[in-house]
Amino acid sequence: MTQDLASDIAPDRPAPLTNSRKVFIKTYGCQMNVYDSGRMADALAADGYVSTEVMEDADLVLLNTCHIREKAADKVYSALGRLRETKKARAAEGREFMIGVAGCVAQAEGEEISRREPAVDVVIGPQTYHRLPQALQRARTGERVVDTEYALEDKFEHLPDPVKTAGKPRNVTAFLTVQEGCDKFCTFCVVPYTRGSEVSRPLDQIVAEAEKLVANGVRELTLLGQNVNAWHGTAADGSALGLGDLLYRLAEIEGLARLRYTTSHPRDMDDVLVEAHRKLDKLMPYLHLPVQAGSDRILKAMNRRHKAEEYIRLIERIRAARPDIALSGDFIVGFPGETDEDFEATLDLVRRVRYAQAYSFKYSTRPGTPGADLKDQVAEEVKTERLARLQALLLEQQHEFAESCVGKVIDLLLEKPGRMPGQLIGRSPWLQSVNVDAKTSQIGDIIKVRITSTGPNSLFAEVAES
């Protein structure tokens, strides 16, 4: 039976556990899940848990799940089967071992998870993970907790400080969720059903979290949302604000060097946001703007509510504002009813836009979405052949963009140690990994480098000036 934990949220957090327990969090799916996993770790740290990178050392294993593709859900159930055996072994030793499932699979299949895998102690949705410590307390009394009701309270208000709780500085780059949910109801997508309707975090709350992250060494922030450019807020004078306005405000934070945002919907790219790409030096020249298909007939069936030519014209406006911008996108092949002609229209759009990188997938039905009930499902072998052709074209464009960077002098944010001694990996303005010889003490610095060559998944550079 679903447990309603809202009444258990007290103004003060429960006292931390006397003996620290260890938690291992496995993250599936998108960047927002990466952010959510970090915040769940923060909540658990305030309750006495210490994060571990070694699952065998953990007293609690938490799977933060994704429900976008069928295989992602299958992986979760497969992992739960393995964890069940670990739990049996721990029980024989008289040691605690708890299993939790969070994220979008938890939201969509909460009671089903509990039924299929009795070893799971806690199932908690993406809107209620701030209640995780209380859920674990209940589970220790023998209750099997399923908490997937949409919270009436603001979960971000109940989460501890992300820096103090973690006990160590953040990386020089960080994600920051500013918007959740989606109202677009694309017929292939489960997000409106697992993440709910569009909700925007308040401006002051976002700025406060950003300032804390920057104060602890973060140089680059990526704003996250299922439909991030639908973010809206209210200014002090009562006027309406959009994502472009938020970017201008965050750009004022001293010490913050770079801004990005993802994932966007073409219908919410307003004039203020496009102009921000022209005027804000801190806003990096990279944009992930999914189109999904190049056929108007398929776009209509997907309920995308834009046409291919409208997307092309939008790209032209963005490139006029920021000529050096690198574009990324998402594509689905084999949507129900897709003909050879429809697929050729997608290839034509890709050739016209020229992507620096992109993500492409075969359509897979998700139960509960309108697309699952559509007729004319495309044969699997046809999907496979079309995906191979599309990915070959996208990979060709990706390599061409990388080659175009050779010889350029760019600003490189040094992010982490590389594989070779004396080497660091940096992040280019276009979100590429770049290898360069530099000292570990320089992590967090932005230096001038000259791109010298390309590799399969990264670039190589030399320092251009001291």
CSV table of C-alpha atoms in Angstrom, one decimal:
chain,number,residue,atom,x,y,z
A,1,MET,CA,0.0,0.0,0.0
A,2,THR,CA,1.3,3.5,-0.9
A,3,GLN,CA,2.7,5.3,2.1
A,4,ASP,CA,2.0,9.0,2.4
A,5,LEU,CA,5.1,10.5,4.0
A,6,ALA,CA,4.2,14.2,3.7
A,7,SER,CA,2.9,14.3,7.3
A,8,ASP,CA,6.3,13.0,8.5
A,9,ILE,CA,8.3,16.0,7.2
A,10,ALA,CA,9.3,18.0,10.3
A,11,PRO,CA,10.8,21.5,10.4
A,12,ASP,CA,14.0,19.9,11.8
A,13,ARG,CA,15.6,16.9,10.3
A,14,PRO,CA,16.0,13.7,12.3
A,15,ALA,CA,19.3,13.2,14.1
A,16,PRO,CA,21.9,11.6,12.0
A,17,LEU,CA,22.6,8.0,12.4
A,18,THR,CA,25.2,7.2,15.1
A,19,ASN,CA,27.1,4.8,12.9
A,20,SER,CA,27.6,6.0,9.4
A,21,ARG,CA,26.0,3.8,6.7
A,22,LYS,CA,27.2,3.8,3.1
A,23,VAL,CA,25.0,4.4,0.0
A,24,PHE,CA,25.7,3.5,-3.6
A,25,ILE,CA,23.6,5.3,-6.1
A,26,LYS,CA,23.3,4.0,-9.7
A,27,THR,CA,22.1,6.6,-12.1
A,28,TYR,CA,20.3,5.8,-15.4
A,29,GLY,CA,19.3,8.3,-18.1
A,30,CYS,CA,19.4,12.0,-18.5
A,31,GLN,CA,21.4,14.8,-16.9
A,32,MET,CA,18.5,15.6,-14.6
A,33,ASN,CA,18.8,12.2,-13.1
A,34,VAL,CA,22.5,12.9,-12.5
A,35,TYR,CA,21.4,16.1,-10.6
A,36,ASP,CA,18.7,14.3,-8.7
A,37,SER,CA,21.2,11.6,-7.6
A,38,GLY,CA,23.4,14.3,-6.2
A,39,ARG,CA,20.6,15.8,-4.3
A,40,MET,CA,19.5,12.4,-2.9
A,41,ALA,CA,23.0,11.9,-1.8
A,42,ASP,CA,22.9,15.3,-0.1
A,43,ALA,CA,19.6,14.3,1.7
A,44,LEU,CA,21.1,11.0,2.8
A,45,ALA,CA,24.3,12.6,4.0
A,46,ALA,CA,22.3,14.8,6.3
A,47,ASP,CA,20.9,11.6,7.7
A,48,GLY,CA,24.3,10.1,8.3
A,49,TYR,CA,25.0,8.2,5.1
A,50,VAL,CA,28.4,8.3,3.3
A,51,SER,CA,28.5,7.9,-0.5
A,52,THR,CA,30.6,5.1,-1.9
A,53,GLU,CA,31.6,4.2,-5.4
A,54,VAL,CA,31.8,0.5,-4.5
A,55,MET,CA,28.5,-1.2,-4.5
A,56,GLU,CA,29.8,-4.1,-2.5
A,57,ASP,CA,30.6,-1.7,0.4
A,58,ALA,CA,27.1,-0.2,0.5
A,59,ASP,CA,24.4,-0.7,3.1
A,60,LEU,CA,21.9,0.9,0.8
A,61,VAL,CA,21.8,0.6,-3.0
A,62,LEU,CA,19.6,3.2,-4.7
A,63,LEU,CA,18.7,2.9,-8.4
A,64,ASN,CA,17.8,6.2,-9.9
A,65,THR,CA,15.9,5.1,-13.0
A,66,CYS,CA,14.9,6.3,-16.5
A,67,HIS,CA,11.7,5.3,-18.3
A,68,ILE,CA,12.3,6.9,-21.7
A,69,ARG,CA,13.3,3.6,-23.4
A,70,GLU,CA,12.0,0.1,-22.8
A,71,LYS,CA,15.5,-1.3,-22.4
A,72,ALA,CA,16.2,1.2,-19.6
A,73,ALA,CA,13.4,-0.3,-17.5
A,74,ASP,CA,14.5,-3.8,-18.4
A,75,LYS,CA,18.0,-3.0,-17.1
A,76,VAL,CA,16.5,-1.9,-13.8
A,77,TYR,CA,14.6,-5.2,-13.2
A,78,SER,CA,17.7,-7.1,-14.2
A,79,ALA,CA,19.8,-5.2,-11.6
A,80,LEU,CA,17.1,-5.8,-9.0
A,81,GLY,CA,17.4,-9.5,-9.5
A,82,ARG,CA,21.1,-9.4,-8.8
A,83,LEU,CA,20.6,-7.1,-5.7
A,84,ARG,CA,18.0,-9.6,-4.4
A,85,GLU,CA,20.8,-12.2,-4.1
A,86,THR,CA,23.1,-9.8,-2.4
A,87,LYS,CA,20.4,-9.0,0.1
A,88,LYS,CA,19.9,-12.7,0.9
A,89,ALA,CA,23.7,-13.1,1.4
A,90,ARG,CA,23.8,-10.1,3.7
A,91,ALA,CA,20.8,-11.3,5.7
A,92,ALA,CA,22.6,-14.7,6.3
A,93,GLU,CA,25.5,-12.6,7.7
A,94,GLY,CA,23.1,-10.6,9.9
A,95,ARG,CA,24.0,-7.4,8.1
A,96,GLU,CA,21.6,-4.7,6.8
A,97,PHE,CA,21.2,-4.3,3.1
A,98,MET,CA,18.5,-2.0,1.8
A,99,ILE,CA,17.3,-1.5,-1.8
A,100,GLY,CA,15.6,1.6,-3.1
A,101,VAL,CA,14.3,2.5,-6.6
A,102,ALA,CA,13.9,6.2,-7.5
A,103,GLY,CA,13.3,8.2,-10.6
A,104,CYS,CA,10.9,7.8,-13.5
A,105,VAL,CA,10.5,4.0,-13.5
A,106,ALA,CA,9.6,4.3,-9.8
A,107,GLN,CA,7.0,6.9,-10.7
A,108,ALA,CA,5.5,4.9,-13.5
A,109,GLU,CA,5.6,1.4,-12.0
A,110,GLY,CA,5.7,2.0,-8.3
A,111,GLU,CA,3.4,-0.7,-7.0
A,112,GLU,CA,4.4,-3.1,-9.8
A,113,ILE,CA,8.1,-2.8,-8.7
A,114,SER,CA,7.1,-3.7,-5.2
A,115,ARG,CA,5.0,-6.7,-6.5
A,116,ARG,CA,7.6,-8.0,-8.9
A,117,GLU,CA,10.6,-7.6,-6.6
A,118,PRO,CA,9.7,-8.0,-2.9
A,119,ALA,CA,13.4,-7.4,-2.0
A,120,VAL,CA,12.9,-3.7,-2.7
A,121,ASP,CA,12.4,-1.7,0.5
A,122,VAL,CA,11.6,1.8,-0.9
A,123,VAL,CA,10.1,3.0,-4.1
A,124,ILE,CA,10.2,6.8,-4.4
A,125,GLY,CA,9.3,9.2,-7.2
A,126,PRO,CA,11.3,12.1,-8.7
A,127,GLN,CA,9.0,14.6,-7.0
A,128,THR,CA,9.3,13.0,-3.5
A,129,TYR,CA,12.9,12.1,-3.1
A,130,HIS,CA,13.3,14.8,-0.4
A,131,ARG,CA,11.3,12.3,1.8
A,132,LEU,CA,13.9,9.5,1.3
A,133,PRO,CA,15.3,9.6,4.9
A,134,GLN,CA,11.8,9.2,6.3
A,135,ALA,CA,11.0,6.5,3.8
A,136,LEU,CA,14.0,4.5,4.9
A,137,GLN,CA,13.1,4.9,8.6
A,138,ARG,CA,9.7,3.4,7.8
A,139,ALA,CA,11.2,0.6,5.8
A,140,ARG,CA,13.4,-0.4,8.7
A,141,THR,CA,10.2,-1.1,10.7
A,142,GLY,CA,9.1,-3.6,8.1
A,143,GLU,CA,7.0,-1.5,5.9
A,144,ARG,CA,7.5,-1.7,2.1
A,145,VAL,CA,7.2,2.0,1.2
A,146,VAL,CA,5.9,3.2,-2.2
A,147,ASP,CA,5.8,7.0,-2.3
A,148,THR,CA,5.0,8.3,-5.8
A,149,GLU,CA,2.3,10.8,-5.0
A,150,TYR,CA,3.1,14.3,-6.4
A,151,ALA,CA,4.3,16.3,-3.5
A,152,LEU,CA,2.3,19.4,-2.5
A,153,GLU,CA,5.4,21.0,-0.9
A,154,ASP,CA,8.4,22.2,-2.8
A,155,LYS,CA,11.0,19.4,-2.6
A,156,PHE,CA,13.9,21.9,-3.1
A,157,GLU,CA,12.9,23.7,0.1
A,158,HIS,CA,13.3,20.5,2.1
A,159,LEU,CA,16.7,19.4,0.6
A,160,PRO,CA,19.8,20.3,2.6
A,161,ASP,CA,22.5,22.6,1.2
A,162,PRO,CA,24.2,20.7,-1.6
A,163,VAL,CA,27.7,21.8,-0.7
A,164,LYS,CA,27.8,21.6,3.1
A,165,THR,CA,26.0,18.2,3.2
A,166,ALA,CA,28.3,16.6,0.6
A,167,GLY,CA,31.3,17.4,2.8
A,168,LYS,CA,33.6,18.2,-0.1
A,169,PRO,CA,33.8,20.8,-2.9
A,170,ARG,CA,31.8,20.2,-6.1
A,171,ASN,CA,33.5,19.8,-9.5
A,172,VAL,CA,34.3,22.8,-11.5
A,173,THR,CA,31.1,22.1,-13.6
A,174,ALA,CA,27.7,21.4,-12.2
A,175,PHE,CA,24.1,20.8,-13.1
A,176,LEU,CA,21.3,22.9,-11.7
A,177,THR,CA,17.7,22.0,-12.1
A,178,VAL,CA,15.5,25.1,-12.8
A,179,GLN,CA,12.4,23.4,-14.3
A,180,GLU,CA,10.7,20.1,-14.2
A,181,GLY,CA,7.9,18.3,-16.1
A,182,CYS,CA,6.5,18.9,-19.5
A,183,ASP,CA,3.1,20.0,-20.9
A,184,LYS,CA,3.9,19.2,-24.6
A,185,PHE,CA,2.6,15.6,-24.6
A,186,CYS,CA,4.6,14.3,-27.5
A,187,THR,CA,2.9,10.9,-28.4
A,188,PHE,CA,6.2,8.9,-27.9
A,189,CYS,CA,7.1,10.3,-24.5
A,190,VAL,CA,6.4,9.3,-20.9
A,191,VAL,CA,7.8,12.4,-19.3
A,192,PRO,CA,4.5,14.2,-18.7
A,193,TYR,CA,3.3,11.0,-16.9
A,194,THR,CA,6.4,10.4,-14.8
A,195,ARG,CA,7.6,13.9,-14.1
A,196,GLY,CA,4.2,15.7,-14.2
A,197,SER,CA,3.3,19.1,-15.6
A,198,GLU,CA,5.7,22.0,-16.1
A,199,VAL,CA,6.9,23.6,-12.9
A,200,SER,CA,9.5,26.3,-12.6
A,201,ARG,CA,11.7,26.9,-9.5
A,202,PRO,CA,11.5,30.4,-8.2
A,203,LEU,CA,14.2,32.8,-9.4
A,204,ASP,CA,15.6,33.6,-5.9
A,205,GLN,CA,15.9,29.9,-5.1
A,206,ILE,CA,17.8,29.2,-8.3
A,207,VAL,CA,20.2,32.2,-7.8
A,208,ALA,CA,20.9,31.1,-4.2
A,209,GLU,CA,21.8,27.6,-5.2
A,210,ALA,CA,24.0,28.9,-8.1
A,211,GLU,CA,25.8,31.3,-5.8
A,212,LYS,CA,26.6,28.4,-3.3
A,213,LEU,CA,27.9,26.3,-6.1
A,214,VAL,CA,30.1,29.0,-7.4
A,215,ALA,CA,31.4,29.9,-3.9
A,216,ASN,CA,32.6,26.2,-3.8
A,217,GLY,CA,34.6,26.3,-7.0
A,218,VAL,CA,32.0,25.7,-9.8
A,219,ARG,CA,33.0,27.7,-12.9
A,220,GLU,CA,30.4,26.4,-15.3
A,221,LEU,CA,26.6,25.8,-14.7
A,222,THR,CA,24.3,23.8,-16.9
A,223,LEU,CA,20.6,24.7,-16.3
A,224,LEU,CA,18.4,21.6,-16.5
A,225,GLY,CA,14.8,21.0,-17.3
A,226,GLN,CA,12.7,18.5,-19.2
A,227,ASN,CA,11.7,21.5,-21.2
A,228,VAL,CA,14.1,24.0,-19.7
A,229,ASN,CA,13.3,26.9,-22.0
A,230,ALA,CA,9.7,26.8,-20.7
A,231,TRP,CA,11.1,28.2,-17.4
A,232,HIS,CA,9.2,31.2,-16.2
A,233,GLY,CA,9.3,33.4,-13.2
A,234,THR,CA,8.3,36.8,-11.8
A,235,ALA,CA,10.5,39.9,-11.3
A,236,ALA,CA,10.5,42.1,-8.3
A,237,ASP,CA,8.2,44.5,-10.1
A,238,GLY,CA,5.7,41.7,-11.0
A,239,SER,CA,6.7,41.4,-14.6
A,240,ALA,CA,7.1,38.0,-16.3
A,241,LEU,CA,10.5,36.5,-16.8
A,242,GLY,CA,11.7,33.7,-19.2
A,243,LEU,CA,14.8,31.6,-19.4
A,244,GLY,CA,16.7,34.4,-21.2
A,245,ASP,CA,16.1,36.7,-18.3
A,246,LEU,CA,17.2,34.0,-15.9
A,247,LEU,CA,20.5,33.6,-17.9
A,248,TYR,CA,21.1,37.3,-17.7
A,249,ARG,CA,20.6,37.3,-13.9
A,250,LEU,CA,22.9,34.3,-13.4
A,251,ALA,CA,25.6,35.9,-15.6
A,252,GLU,CA,25.9,38.6,-12.9
A,253,ILE,CA,27.3,36.1,-10.4
A,254,GLU,CA,31.0,36.9,-9.8
A,255,GLY,CA,33.2,33.9,-10.4
A,256,LEU,CA,30.8,32.1,-12.7
A,257,ALA,CA,32.5,31.8,-16.1
A,258,ARG,CA,30.1,29.8,-18.2
A,259,LEU,CA,26.4,29.0,-18.6
A,260,ARG,CA,24.6,26.3,-20.6
A,261,TYR,CA,21.1,24.9,-20.6
A,262,THR,CA,19.3,21.7,-21.8
A,263,THR,CA,16.9,20.3,-22.9
A,264,SER,CA,14.9,22.7,-25.1
A,265,HIS,CA,11.8,22.6,-27.2
A,266,PRO,CA,11.7,24.6,-30.4
A,267,ARG,CA,8.3,26.1,-29.6
A,268,ASP,CA,9.7,27.8,-26.5
A,269,MET,CA,12.8,29.5,-28.1
A,270,ASP,CA,11.6,33.1,-27.7
A,271,ASP,CA,13.3,36.3,-28.9
A,272,VAL,CA,14.8,37.1,-25.5
A,273,LEU,CA,16.4,33.7,-25.3
A,274,VAL,CA,17.8,33.9,-28.9
A,275,GLU,CA,19.2,37.4,-28.2
A,276,ALA,CA,20.9,36.1,-25.0
A,277,HIS,CA,23.0,33.9,-27.3
A,278,ARG,CA,24.1,37.1,-29.1
A,279,LYS,CA,24.7,39.3,-26.1
A,280,LEU,CA,25.9,37.0,-23.2
A,281,ASP,CA,29.5,36.1,-23.4
A,282,LYS,CA,29.1,33.6,-20.6
A,283,LEU,CA,26.4,31.7,-22.5
A,284,MET,CA,28.4,29.0,-24.4
A,285,PRO,CA,27.9,28.6,-28.2
A,286,TYR,CA,26.2,25.2,-27.9
A,287,LEU,CA,22.5,24.4,-28.1
A,288,HIS,CA,20.7,21.1,-27.8
A,289,LEU,CA,17.5,21.6,-29.7
A,290,PRO,CA,15.7,18.3,-30.5
A,291,VAL,CA,13.5,18.1,-33.6
A,292,GLN,CA,12.9,14.3,-33.6
A,293,ALA,CA,12.0,14.0,-37.3
A,294,GLY,CA,12.1,15.9,-40.6
A,295,SER,CA,8.7,14.9,-42.0
A,296,ASP,CA,5.8,17.2,-41.2
A,297,ARG,CA,3.5,14.2,-41.3
A,298,ILE,CA,5.5,12.4,-38.7
A,299,LEU,CA,6.0,15.5,-36.6
A,300,LYS,CA,2.2,15.9,-36.5
A,301,ALA,CA,1.8,12.3,-35.5
A,302,MET,CA,4.3,12.9,-32.8
A,303,ASN,CA,2.4,16.0,-31.6
A,304,ARG,CA,5.5,18.1,-31.9
A,305,ARG,CA,3.3,21.1,-33.0
A,306,HIS,CA,6.0,22.6,-35.3
A,307,LYS,CA,6.9,21.9,-38.9
A,308,ALA,CA,10.3,21.1,-40.3
A,309,GLU,CA,10.6,24.5,-42.1
A,310,GLU,CA,9.7,26.3,-38.9
A,311,TYR,CA,12.6,24.5,-37.2
A,312,ILE,CA,14.9,25.4,-40.0
A,313,ARG,CA,14.0,29.1,-39.8
A,314,LEU,CA,14.5,29.0,-36.0
A,315,ILE,CA,18.0,27.5,-36.5
A,316,GLU,CA,18.7,30.3,-39.0
A,317,ARG,CA,17.7,33.0,-36.4
A,318,ILE,CA,19.9,31.4,-33.7
A,319,ARG,CA,22.9,31.2,-36.1
A,320,ALA,CA,22.4,34.8,-37.1
A,321,ALA,CA,22.6,35.7,-33.4
A,322,ARG,CA,25.6,33.4,-32.7
A,323,PRO,CA,27.4,32.3,-35.9
A,324,ASP,CA,29.8,30.0,-34.1
A,325,ILE,CA,27.1,28.0,-32.3
A,326,ALA,CA,27.3,24.2,-32.3
A,327,LEU,CA,24.0,22.4,-32.6
A,328,SER,CA,22.9,19.1,-31.1
A,329,GLY,CA,19.6,17.3,-31.6
A,330,ASP,CA,17.6,14.2,-30.9
A,331,PHE,CA,16.1,11.9,-33.6
A,332,ILE,CA,13.6,9.0,-33.5
A,333,VAL,CA,13.5,6.7,-36.5
A,334,GLY,CA,10.7,4.2,-37.2
A,335,PHE,CA,7.9,6.1,-35.6
A,336,PRO,CA,4.6,4.4,-36.4
A,337,GLY,CA,3.6,5.1,-40.0
A,338,GLU,CA,7.1,6.4,-41.0
A,339,THR,CA,7.6,5.7,-44.8
A,340,ASP,CA,10.8,5.8,-46.8
A,341,GLU,CA,9.8,9.3,-47.9
A,342,ASP,CA,9.3,10.4,-44.3
A,343,PHE,CA,12.8,9.1,-43.4
A,344,GLU,CA,14.4,10.8,-46.4
A,345,ALA,CA,12.9,14.1,-45.1
A,346,THR,CA,14.7,13.5,-41.8
A,347,LEU,CA,18.0,12.9,-43.7
A,348,ASP,CA,17.4,16.1,-45.7
A,349,LEU,CA,16.8,18.2,-42.5
A,350,VAL,CA,20.0,16.8,-41.0
A,351,ARG,CA,22.0,17.8,-44.1
A,352,ARG,CA,20.5,21.3,-44.0
A,353,VAL,CA,21.1,21.9,-40.3
A,354,ARG,CA,24.6,20.2,-40.0
A,355,TYR,CA,24.8,19.1,-36.4
A,356,ALA,CA,28.0,19.1,-34.3
A,357,GLN,CA,26.6,16.1,-32.5
A,358,ALA,CA,23.3,14.4,-32.1
A,359,TYR,CA,21.5,11.5,-30.4
A,360,SER,CA,19.4,9.0,-32.4
A,361,PHE,CA,17.2,6.1,-31.4
A,362,LYS,CA,14.8,3.5,-32.8
A,363,TYR,CA,11.2,4.2,-31.7
A,364,SER,CA,10.1,1.9,-28.8
A,365,THR,CA,6.6,1.9,-27.5
A,366,ARG,CA,6.1,3.1,-24.0
A,367,PRO,CA,2.9,1.8,-22.2
A,368,GLY,CA,0.5,4.6,-21.5
A,369,THR,CA,1.6,6.9,-24.3
A,370,PRO,CA,-0.6,7.6,-27.3
A,371,GLY,CA,2.1,6.3,-29.6
A,372,ALA,CA,1.8,2.8,-28.2
A,373,ASP,CA,-1.8,2.5,-29.6
A,374,LEU,CA,-0.9,3.8,-33.1
A,375,LYS,CA,-1.2,1.4,-36.0
A,376,ASP,CA,1.4,0.9,-38.8
A,377,GLN,CA,4.2,0.0,-36.4
A,378,VAL,CA,7.5,-0.1,-38.4
A,379,ALA,CA,9.3,-3.5,-38.7
A,380,GLU,CA,12.3,-3.8,-36.4
A,381,GLU,CA,14.7,-4.6,-39.3
A,382,VAL,CA,13.5,-1.4,-41.1
A,383,LYS,CA,14.2,0.6,-38.0
A,384,THR,CA,17.7,-0.9,-37.7
A,385,GLU,CA,18.6,-0.1,-41.3
A,386,ARG,CA,17.3,3.5,-41.1
A,387,LEU,CA,19.1,4.1,-37.8
A,388,ALA,CA,22.3,2.9,-39.3
A,389,ARG,CA,22.0,5.3,-42.2
A,390,LEU,CA,21.1,8.3,-40.0
A,391,GLN,CA,23.9,7.6,-37.5
A,392,ALA,CA,26.4,7.4,-40.4
A,393,LEU,CA,25.4,10.8,-41.6
A,394,LEU,CA,25.4,12.3,-38.1
A,395,LEU,CA,28.8,10.8,-37.3
A,396,GLU,CA,30.2,12.3,-40.6
A,397,GLN,CA,28.9,15.7,-39.5
A,398,GLN,CA,30.3,15.3,-36.0
A,399,HIS,CA,33.8,14.5,-37.4
A,400,GLU,CA,33.6,17.4,-39.9
A,401,PHE,CA,32.8,19.8,-37.0
A,402,ALA,CA,35.7,18.4,-34.9
A,403,GLU,CA,38.1,18.8,-37.9
A,404,SER,CA,36.9,22.4,-38.3
A,405,CYS,CA,38.2,23.1,-34.8
A,406,VAL,CA,41.8,22.1,-35.6
A,407,GLY,CA,44.0,25.2,-35.6
A,408,LYS,CA,41.6,27.3,-33.6
A,409,VAL,CA,42.7,29.1,-30.4
A,410,ILE,CA,40.0,28.6,-27.8
A,411,ASP,CA,39.3,29.1,-24.2
A,412,LEU,CA,39.5,25.8,-22.4
A,413,LEU,CA,38.0,25.1,-18.9
A,414,LEU,CA,40.4,22.6,-17.2
A,415,GLU,CA,38.1,20.1,-15.6
A,416,LYS,CA,39.9,16.9,-14.4
A,417,PRO,CA,43.0,14.7,-14.7
A,418,GLY,CA,43.5,12.9,-18.0
A,419,ARG,CA,44.6,9.4,-18.6
A,420,MET,CA,48.2,10.2,-19.1
A,421,PRO,CA,50.5,11.7,-16.4
A,422,GLY,CA,50.8,15.5,-16.7
A,423,GLN,CA,47.6,15.7,-18.8
A,424,LEU,CA,44.3,17.4,-18.0
A,425,ILE,CA,40.9,17.1,-19.7
A,426,GLY,CA,39.2,20.4,-20.4
A,427,ARG,CA,35.8,21.4,-21.8
A,428,SER,CA,35.6,23.5,-25.0
A,429,PRO,CA,32.9,26.1,-25.5
A,430,TRP,CA,31.2,23.6,-27.8
A,431,LEU,CA,31.1,20.9,-25.0
A,432,GLN,CA,34.0,18.8,-26.4
A,433,SER,CA,36.5,17.0,-24.3
A,434,VAL,CA,40.0,18.4,-25.0
A,435,ASN,CA,43.3,16.8,-23.8
A,436,VAL,CA,46.1,19.2,-23.0
A,437,ASP,CA,49.4,19.1,-20.9
A,438,ALA,CA,48.7,21.0,-17.7
A,439,LYS,CA,49.2,20.8,-14.0
A,440,THR,CA,46.6,19.4,-11.6
A,441,SER,CA,46.7,22.7,-9.7
A,442,GLN,CA,45.3,24.4,-12.8
A,443,ILE,CA,41.9,22.5,-12.6
A,444,GLY,CA,39.2,25.2,-12.6
A,445,ASP,CA,41.3,27.6,-14.7
A,446,ILE,CA,40.4,28.8,-18.2
A,447,ILE,CA,43.4,28.9,-20.5
A,448,LYS,CA,44.1,29.6,-24.1
A,449,VAL,CA,44.9,26.5,-26.2
A,450,ARG,CA,45.3,25.7,-29.8
A,451,ILE,CA,43.5,22.6,-31.1
A,452,THR,CA,46.1,20.4,-32.8
A,453,SER,CA,44.3,17.2,-33.7
A,454,THR,CA,41.1,15.1,-33.3
A,455,GLY,CA,40.5,11.7,-31.7
A,456,PRO,CA,37.5,9.4,-31.8
A,457,ASN,CA,35.8,11.1,-28.9
A,458,SER,CA,37.9,14.1,-28.0
A,459,LEU,CA,40.3,16.8,-29.3
A,460,PHE,CA,44.0,17.4,-28.5
A,461,ALA,CA,45.5,20.8,-27.9
A,462,GLU,CA,48.6,22.7,-26.9
A,463,VAL,CA,48.9,25.7,-24.6
A,464,ALA,CA,48.7,28.8,-26.8
A,465,GLU,CA,49.9,31.3,-24.2
A,466,SER,CA,51.3,31.2,-20.7
